[in-house]
Amino acid sequence: QVQLVESGGGTVQPGGSLRLSCAISRSIFTIYAMHWYRQAPGKQRELVATIISDGMTNYADSVKGRFTISRDNAENTVDLQMNSLEPEDTAVYYCNAGYYSEGVYYHDFWGQGTQVTVSS
């Protein structure tokens, strides 16, 4: 099992920055993949960024060059640095984790979400 707790959301003006953090209840070294998703009102949840245990990252086209996902092994967190924020980035942001155990991949672990609002 994995418990996830997001933090760092808030309200920022267009062009501003926020840093989200996802605290993980088990050792980050046992996690295979971490993802950040977001869900805007009336829209489906979408994948924003992924980081794999070997450090490989992947981003949605809409955030490439603006968002950076990273692992903090010392703090046991996965962070999402968001720069040049746009109103379209307004959403509830969720982190998701997956890990392997005895050959089975478990990945249905979600945090409670943190609200990001970009508005002037």
mmCIF file with all atom_site columns, C-alpha atoms in Angstrom, residues 24-66:
data_model
loop_
_atom_site.group_PDB
_atom_site.id
_atom_site.type_symbol
_atom_site.label_atom_id
_atom_site.label_alt_id
_atom_site.label_comp_id
_atom_site.label_asym_id
_atom_site.label_entity_id
_atom_site.label_seq_id
_atom_site.pdbx_PDB_ins_code
_atom_site.Cartn_x
_atom_site.Cartn_y
_atom_site.Cartn_z
_atom_site.occupancy
_atom_site.B_iso_or_equiv
_atom_site.pdbx_formal_charge
_atom_site.auth_seq_id
_atom_site.auth_comp_id
_atom_site.auth_asym_id
_atom_site.auth_atom_id
_atom_site.pdbx_PDB_model_num
ATOM 1  C CA . ILE A 1 24 ? 5.037   9.157  -0.262  1.00 0.00 ? 24 ILE A CA 1
ATOM 2  C CA . SER A 1 25 ? 4.404   6.806  2.677   1.00 0.00 ? 25 SER A CA 1
ATOM 3  C CA . ARG A 1 26 ? 6.824   4.076  1.549   1.00 0.00 ? 26 ARG A CA 1
ATOM 4  C CA . SER A 1 27 ? 10.423  4.338  0.460   1.00 0.00 ? 27 SER A CA 1
ATOM 5  C CA . ILE A 1 28 ? 10.712  6.138  -2.849  1.00 0.00 ? 28 ILE A CA 1
ATOM 6  C CA . PHE A 1 29 ? 13.254  3.517  -3.887  1.00 0.00 ? 29 PHE A CA 1
ATOM 7  C CA . THR A 1 30 ? 10.458  0.912  -3.996  1.00 0.00 ? 30 THR A CA 1
ATOM 8  C CA . ILE A 1 31 ? 8.352   3.018  -6.352  1.00 0.00 ? 31 ILE A CA 1
ATOM 9  C CA . TYR A 1 32 ? 8.579   2.283  -10.076 1.00 0.00 ? 32 TYR A CA 1
ATOM 10 C CA . ALA A 1 33 ? 6.665   5.241  -11.471 1.00 0.00 ? 33 ALA A CA 1
ATOM 11 C CA . MET A 1 34 ? 5.203   8.462  -10.186 1.00 0.00 ? 34 MET A CA 1
ATOM 12 C CA . HIS A 1 35 ? 2.754   10.602 -12.104 1.00 0.00 ? 35 HIS A CA 1
ATOM 13 C CA . TRP A 1 36 ? 1.101   13.959 -11.766 1.00 0.00 ? 36 TRP A CA 1
ATOM 14 C CA . TYR A 1 37 ? -2.415  14.225 -13.158 1.00 0.00 ? 37 TYR A CA 1
ATOM 15 C CA . ARG A 1 38 ? -4.819  17.140 -13.230 1.00 0.00 ? 38 ARG A CA 1
ATOM 16 C CA . GLN A 1 39 ? -8.543  17.551 -13.594 1.00 0.00 ? 39 GLN A CA 1
ATOM 17 C CA . ALA A 1 40 ? -10.201 20.803 -14.556 1.00 0.00 ? 40 ALA A CA 1
ATOM 18 C CA . PRO A 1 41 ? -13.925 21.415 -13.941 1.00 0.00 ? 41 PRO A CA 1
ATOM 19 C CA . GLY A 1 42 ? -16.028 19.551 -16.489 1.00 0.00 ? 42 GLY A CA 1
ATOM 20 C CA . LYS A 1 43 ? -13.023 17.793 -18.004 1.00 0.00 ? 43 LYS A CA 1
ATOM 21 C CA . GLN A 1 44 ? -11.494 14.359 -17.744 1.00 0.00 ? 44 GLN A CA 1
ATOM 22 C CA . ARG A 1 45 ? -8.435  13.728 -15.619 1.00 0.00 ? 45 ARG A CA 1
ATOM 23 C CA . GLU A 1 46 ? -5.313  14.058 -17.752 1.00 0.00 ? 46 GLU A CA 1
ATOM 24 C CA . LEU A 1 47 ? -1.743  12.894 -17.313 1.00 0.00 ? 47 LEU A CA 1
ATOM 25 C CA . VAL A 1 48 ? 0.639   15.820 -16.901 1.00 0.00 ? 48 VAL A CA 1
ATOM 26 C CA . ALA A 1 49 ? 4.039   14.335 -16.068 1.00 0.00 ? 49 ALA A CA 1
ATOM 27 C CA . THR A 1 50 ? 5.729   11.025 -15.291 1.00 0.00 ? 50 THR A CA 1
ATOM 28 C CA . ILE A 1 51 ? 9.012   10.026 -13.709 1.00 0.00 ? 51 ILE A CA 1
ATOM 29 C CA . ILE A 1 52 ? 10.316  6.468  -13.724 1.00 0.00 ? 52 ILE A CA 1
ATOM 30 C CA . SER A 1 53 ? 12.710  4.923  -11.199 1.00 0.00 ? 53 SER A CA 1
ATOM 31 C CA . ASP A 1 54 ? 15.638  5.267  -13.625 1.00 0.00 ? 54 ASP A CA 1
ATOM 32 C CA . GLY A 1 55 ? 14.992  8.996  -13.835 1.00 0.00 ? 55 GLY A CA 1
ATOM 33 C CA . MET A 1 56 ? 13.311  9.042  -17.229 1.00 0.00 ? 56 MET A CA 1
ATOM 34 C CA . THR A 1 57 ? 10.606  11.698 -17.503 1.00 0.00 ? 57 THR A CA 1
ATOM 35 C CA . ASN A 1 58 ? 7.718   12.387 -19.838 1.00 0.00 ? 58 ASN A CA 1
ATOM 36 C CA . TYR A 1 59 ? 5.364   15.341 -20.181 1.00 0.00 ? 59 TYR A CA 1
ATOM 37 C CA . ALA A 1 60 ? 2.084   16.239 -21.792 1.00 0.00 ? 60 ALA A CA 1
ATOM 38 C CA . ASP A 1 61 ? 2.613   18.459 -24.823 1.00 0.00 ? 61 ASP A CA 1
ATOM 39 C CA . SER A 1 62 ? 0.689   21.266 -23.135 1.00 0.00 ? 62 SER A CA 1
ATOM 40 C CA . VAL A 1 63 ? 3.249   21.577 -20.309 1.00 0.00 ? 63 VAL A CA 1
ATOM 41 C CA . LYS A 1 64 ? 6.533   20.711 -22.034 1.00 0.00 ? 64 LYS A CA 1
ATOM 42 C CA . GLY A 1 65 ? 9.173   23.330 -21.377 1.00 0.00 ? 65 GLY A CA 1
ATOM 43 C CA . ARG A 1 66 ? 7.164   24.822 -18.493 1.00 0.00 ? 66 ARG A CA 1
#
